Coordinates of C-alpha atoms in Angstrom, one line a residue:
X1 CA 62.3 92.7 79.5
X2 CA 61.8 96.4 79.6
X3 CA 62.7 99.0 81.1
X4 CA 59.9 100.8 82.7
X5 CA 61.0 104.5 84.3
X6 CA 61.3 104.0 88.0
X7 CA 61.7 107.4 89.5
X8 CA 60.8 111.2 88.0
X9 CA 63.4 113.3 87.1
X10 CA 62.9 115.1 89.5
X11 CA 63.8 112.2 92.2
X12 CA 66.8 112.0 89.7
X13 CA 68.4 114.6 90.1
X14 CA 67.9 114.3 94.2
X15 CA 69.5 110.9 93.8
X16 CA 72.9 113.1 92.3
X17 CA 73.3 115.9 94.7
X18 CA 72.8 113.3 97.8
X19 CA 74.0 110.0 96.6
X20 CA 71.7 107.9 98.4
X21 CA 67.0 107.6 98.0
X22 CA 64.0 106.4 99.5
X23 CA 61.8 104.8 97.3
X24 CA 58.7 103.2 97.9
X25 CA 57.0 99.9 97.8
X26 CA 59.3 99.1 95.3
X27 CA 58.5 95.3 96.0
X28 CA 54.4 94.6 95.9
X29 CA 53.1 93.1 99.1
X30 CA 53.2 89.3 97.8
X31 CA 56.7 89.6 97.3
X32 CA 58.3 91.3 100.4
X33 CA 56.3 87.5 102.0
X34 CA 57.9 86.0 100.0
X35 CA 60.9 86.8 99.8
X36 CA 61.6 86.7 103.3
X37 CA 60.4 83.3 103.5
X38 CA 63.2 82.7 101.4
X39 CA 65.5 84.5 103.4
X40 CA 64.4 82.9 107.2
X41 CA 64.9 79.6 105.3
X42 CA 68.4 80.2 104.7
X43 CA 69.5 81.4 107.3
X44 CA 67.8 78.8 109.0
X45 CA 69.3 75.5 107.4
X46 CA 73.0 77.9 107.3
X47 CA 72.1 77.6 103.2
X48 CA 76.4 78.6 101.7
X49 CA 78.0 78.2 104.8
X50 CA 80.1 75.4 103.5
X51 CA 81.4 76.8 100.8
X52 CA 81.8 80.3 102.3
X53 CA 78.6 82.0 101.7
X54 CA 77.2 82.4 105.2
X55 CA 79.1 84.2 107.6
X56 CA 78.5 86.3 110.8
X57 CA 79.5 89.2 109.7
X58 CA 80.0 91.1 112.7
X59 CA 81.7 87.9 114.5
X60 CA 84.8 85.3 114.3
X61 CA 82.7 82.2 112.6
X62 CA 81.9 79.7 114.7
X63 CA 79.7 76.5 113.6
X64 CA 78.9 76.3 117.3
X65 CA 76.9 79.4 118.5
X66 CA 74.8 81.0 117.1
X67 CA 75.8 84.1 114.7
X68 CA 75.7 87.5 115.8
X69 CA 74.4 89.7 112.7
X70 CA 73.9 85.7 109.6
X71 CA 75.1 87.4 106.5
X72 CA 74.6 85.3 102.9
X73 CA 76.0 86.3 100.0
X74 CA 74.8 86.0 96.5
X75 CA 71.0 83.8 98.3
X76 CA 69.6 84.0 93.9
X77 CA 72.6 81.5 93.4
X78 CA 70.4 79.4 96.5
X79 CA 67.4 80.4 95.7
X80 CA 67.0 81.3 92.2
X81 CA 63.3 82.6 92.1
X82 CA 64.7 85.8 94.4
X83 CA 65.6 87.2 90.2
X84 CA 61.8 85.7 89.3
X85 CA 60.6 88.1 91.0
X86 CA 58.6 92.0 90.1
X87 CA 60.9 92.8 92.2
X88 CA 64.2 92.3 90.9
X89 CA 62.8 94.0 88.1
X90 CA 61.9 97.3 89.4
X91 CA 65.5 97.0 90.4
X92 CA 66.9 96.1 87.4
X93 CA 64.8 99.0 85.6
X94 CA 65.9 101.7 88.4
X95 CA 69.9 100.7 88.0
X96 CA 69.2 101.3 84.4
X97 CA 68.0 104.5 84.4
X98 CA 70.5 105.7 87.6
X99 CA 74.2 104.1 85.7
X100 CA 73.1 103.8 82.2
X101 CA 72.0 99.9 80.0
X102 CA 74.8 98.4 80.6
X103 CA 74.4 98.7 84.5
X104 CA 73.9 94.5 85.5
X105 CA 73.2 92.8 88.5
X106 CA 76.8 92.8 90.7
X107 CA 75.8 90.2 93.6
X108 CA 73.3 90.3 96.5
X109 CA 73.7 90.2 100.7
X110 CA 70.7 89.5 102.9
X111 CA 71.8 90.4 106.3
X112 CA 69.7 89.1 109.4
X113 CA 70.1 91.6 112.2
X114 CA 68.3 89.7 116.0
X115 CA 65.9 91.2 117.7
X116 CA 67.2 92.8 120.9
X117 CA 71.9 91.9 120.6
X118 CA 71.8 92.2 116.8
X119 CA 74.9 95.2 116.4
X120 CA 75.7 97.6 114.2
X121 CA 77.1 98.2 110.5
X122 CA 80.2 100.7 110.9
X123 CA 80.2 104.2 108.9
X124 CA 81.9 103.0 105.4
X125 CA 81.4 103.8 102.1
X126 CA 80.9 100.4 99.9
X127 CA 84.0 101.3 97.3
X128 CA 86.4 101.0 100.4
X129 CA 85.7 96.7 100.4
X130 CA 87.1 97.1 96.2
X131 CA 90.4 96.8 94.5
X132 CA 91.4 100.8 93.6
X133 CA 93.0 99.8 90.6
X134 CA 89.3 99.9 89.5
X135 CA 87.8 103.1 87.9
X136 CA 83.2 101.9 89.9
X137 CA 79.7 103.1 88.3
X138 CA 78.8 101.1 90.8
X139 CA 75.0 101.2 93.7
X140 CA 73.0 99.2 96.3
X141 CA 69.3 99.1 96.4
X142 CA 68.2 98.2 99.9
X143 CA 65.2 97.0 100.4
X144 CA 63.3 97.0 103.3
X145 CA 61.5 93.3 104.2
X146 CA 59.4 94.6 107.5
X147 CA 59.2 98.5 108.4
X148 CA 62.3 100.3 109.8
X149 CA 63.5 102.6 112.2
X150 CA 66.4 103.7 114.5
X151 CA 65.3 101.4 117.1
X152 CA 66.0 98.5 114.5
X153 CA 68.7 99.2 112.7
X154 CA 67.4 101.4 109.6
X155 CA 69.9 102.9 106.7
X156 CA 71.4 107.0 107.8
X157 CA 74.0 108.4 104.7
X158 CA 75.4 110.9 105.1
X159 CA 74.0 113.8 102.4
X160 CA 76.7 114.2 99.3
X161 CA 79.3 112.0 101.3
X162 CA 78.8 110.6 96.9
X163 CA 81.4 112.9 95.2
X164 CA 84.1 113.0 98.1
X165 CA 87.2 110.7 97.5
X166 CA 87.4 107.2 99.6
X167 CA 88.0 107.9 102.6
X168 CA 90.3 105.9 104.5
X169 CA 89.0 103.3 106.3
X170 CA 89.9 100.0 108.6
X171 CA 88.9 96.9 110.5
X172 CA 87.4 97.2 113.6
X173 CA 90.2 96.4 116.2
X174 CA 92.3 96.2 113.7
X175 CA 91.1 93.0 113.6
X176 CA 91.7 91.8 110.0
X177 CA 89.6 89.0 110.1
X178 CA 86.8 90.3 110.7
X179 CA 84.0 91.5 108.0
X180 CA 83.3 94.7 107.9
X181 CA 84.8 97.9 107.6
X182 CA 84.8 101.5 109.2
X183 CA 85.8 104.8 107.4
X184 CA 88.3 106.7 109.9
X185 CA 88.6 109.3 106.8
X186 CA 88.0 113.4 108.3
X187 CA 83.9 113.4 108.5
X188 CA 81.1 114.3 111.2
X189 CA 78.5 112.1 111.7
X190 CA 76.5 114.7 113.1
X191 CA 74.8 115.6 110.0
X192 CA 73.5 111.3 109.5
X193 CA 70.3 112.1 108.5
X194 CA 67.9 108.1 108.6
X195 CA 65.7 106.6 106.6
X196 CA 62.7 105.1 108.1
X197 CA 61.7 103.0 105.8
X198 CA 58.0 100.2 105.2
X199 CA 58.3 97.0 104.0
X200 CA 58.6 97.4 100.0
X201 CA 60.3 99.9 100.4
X202 CA 63.8 100.7 100.0
X203 CA 66.7 102.6 99.9
X204 CA 69.3 103.1 97.2
X205 CA 73.0 104.4 98.0
X206 CA 76.1 105.8 95.1
X207 CA 79.4 103.5 96.3
X208 CA 80.3 106.3 97.3
X209 CA 77.9 106.8 100.0
X210 CA 78.5 107.3 103.9
X211 CA 76.3 104.6 105.1
X212 CA 75.4 103.1 108.9
X213 CA 72.7 101.2 110.3
X214 CA 72.3 100.6 114.3
X215 CA 72.1 97.6 116.6
X216 CA 68.8 96.3 115.8
X217 CA 67.4 96.6 120.3
X218 CA 63.7 96.0 118.6
X219 CA 61.7 92.7 119.9
X220 CA 61.9 91.4 116.4
X221 CA 64.2 90.9 114.0
X222 CA 65.6 93.3 111.4
X223 CA 66.2 91.1 107.4
X224 CA 67.5 93.1 104.6
X225 CA 68.1 92.1 101.0
X226 CA 70.2 94.2 98.5
X227 CA 70.8 93.9 95.3
X228 CA 74.2 95.6 94.0
X229 CA 73.8 96.9 90.4
X230 CA 77.2 97.8 88.7
X231 CA 78.6 98.3 85.1
X232 CA 81.5 97.6 83.9
X233 CA 84.1 98.5 86.1
X234 CA 87.4 99.7 84.1
X235 CA 90.8 99.0 84.4
X236 CA 92.9 102.0 85.9
X237 CA 96.0 101.0 88.2
X238 CA 98.2 102.8 90.4
X239 CA 94.6 105.8 90.5
X240 CA 94.5 105.3 94.5
X241 CA 95.4 102.5 97.8
X242 CA 94.3 101.2 99.8
X243 CA 95.8 99.9 102.5
X244 CA 93.0 98.7 104.6
X245 CA 92.4 95.8 102.1
X246 CA 95.9 94.1 102.8
X247 CA 96.1 90.8 104.8
X248 CA 91.5 91.2 105.1
X249 CA 91.0 87.4 105.3
X250 CA 88.2 86.1 106.8
X251 CA 87.1 82.8 108.1
X252 CA 84.9 82.9 105.1
X253 CA 87.7 82.9 102.5
X254 CA 88.8 79.9 103.8
X255 CA 85.1 78.1 103.8
X256 CA 85.5 79.0 100.1
X257 CA 88.5 78.5 98.9
X258 CA 88.9 74.8 100.1
X259 CA 85.5 74.3 98.5
X260 CA 86.6 75.4 95.9
X261 CA 90.1 73.0 95.8
X262 CA 86.8 70.3 96.4
X263 CA 85.6 70.9 92.7
X264 CA 83.4 74.6 93.9
X265 CA 85.2 76.5 91.5
X266 CA 83.6 74.7 88.8
X267 CA 79.7 74.9 90.5
X268 CA 80.5 78.9 90.9
X269 CA 81.5 79.0 87.2
X270 CA 78.5 77.7 86.0
X271 CA 76.4 79.6 88.0
X272 CA 77.4 83.3 87.0
X273 CA 77.5 82.0 83.1
X274 CA 73.1 82.4 82.5
X275 CA 73.7 86.0 83.8
X276 CA 77.6 87.0 81.2
X277 CA 77.4 89.2 79.0
X278 CA 79.9 88.0 75.7
X279 CA 78.8 90.0 73.5
X280 CA 80.1 93.0 75.2
X281 CA 83.7 93.5 74.7
X282 CA 83.4 95.9 78.9
X283 CA 82.0 93.2 79.9
X284 CA 83.6 90.7 78.5
X285 CA 87.0 91.9 80.0
X286 CA 85.5 92.5 83.7
X287 CA 84.7 88.5 84.1
X288 CA 87.8 87.8 82.4
X289 CA 89.9 89.6 86.1
X290 CA 87.4 88.1 88.6
X291 CA 87.4 85.0 87.2
X292 CA 91.0 85.3 86.9
X293 CA 91.6 86.8 90.7
X294 CA 89.3 83.8 92.2
X295 CA 91.6 81.1 91.1
X296 CA 94.2 83.3 91.7
X297 CA 93.0 82.6 95.8
X298 CA 90.8 79.8 94.8
X299 CA 95.1 77.9 95.3

């Protein structure tokens, strides 16, 4: 794939200053419908639940009740056609403009906020979820699959927070079995900038940019598809501490560990092999560290 420029020089400069950007019509109209249909079907069928890939982002998982905030990790593993879209090509080109030629897809999320009751996503920095022993260059591309505004949970950002350190975070209510993290460091939510989007538009933000989405109080579900791109993280132990990560363990991690023990670790390896970059020593090193981590947690 040849990367064509998606952003102008002015847009690139704006992204680096404020830590986020909105991009219009990155996804063709027909692909918006295609991606939305695929993801809604995966949620309806609870695809990946037993593997720990689908879970309730807001609450403990209860298989007997509808989730309050359904989330699906890496939907491409269940619908590989998602990576055969023009949207994926454009998203990759955008990531390489901002991160360099080594940028590659790290992971994806699909997030479905139900009508009227879809809860907010707390203020956080994505890097707060990552091991503190690495240096990261990472961004997330948040695709709107219907119009979004403050009534159904559009993205909101703190401009310039991409230049801050990783602030202190905690699990909501101190419950480390939940997926979200909540920033409890010092910042002013009054500086938040909401970014409404049309279907097919996206936002892109840095891993340190503080962001938030409000509750969905609209009469329709809100579906978003997030792609995360990075360059190989650099191992730098002792950079900082992230005590909020210690002891975190979710219901989905338990299901994933059990699935790995039943042979799922081999399935996951086969899913990831085609995307491996064996010609790059930095990618090989990062892939090895990730594989060792997964083996440790699957025991």
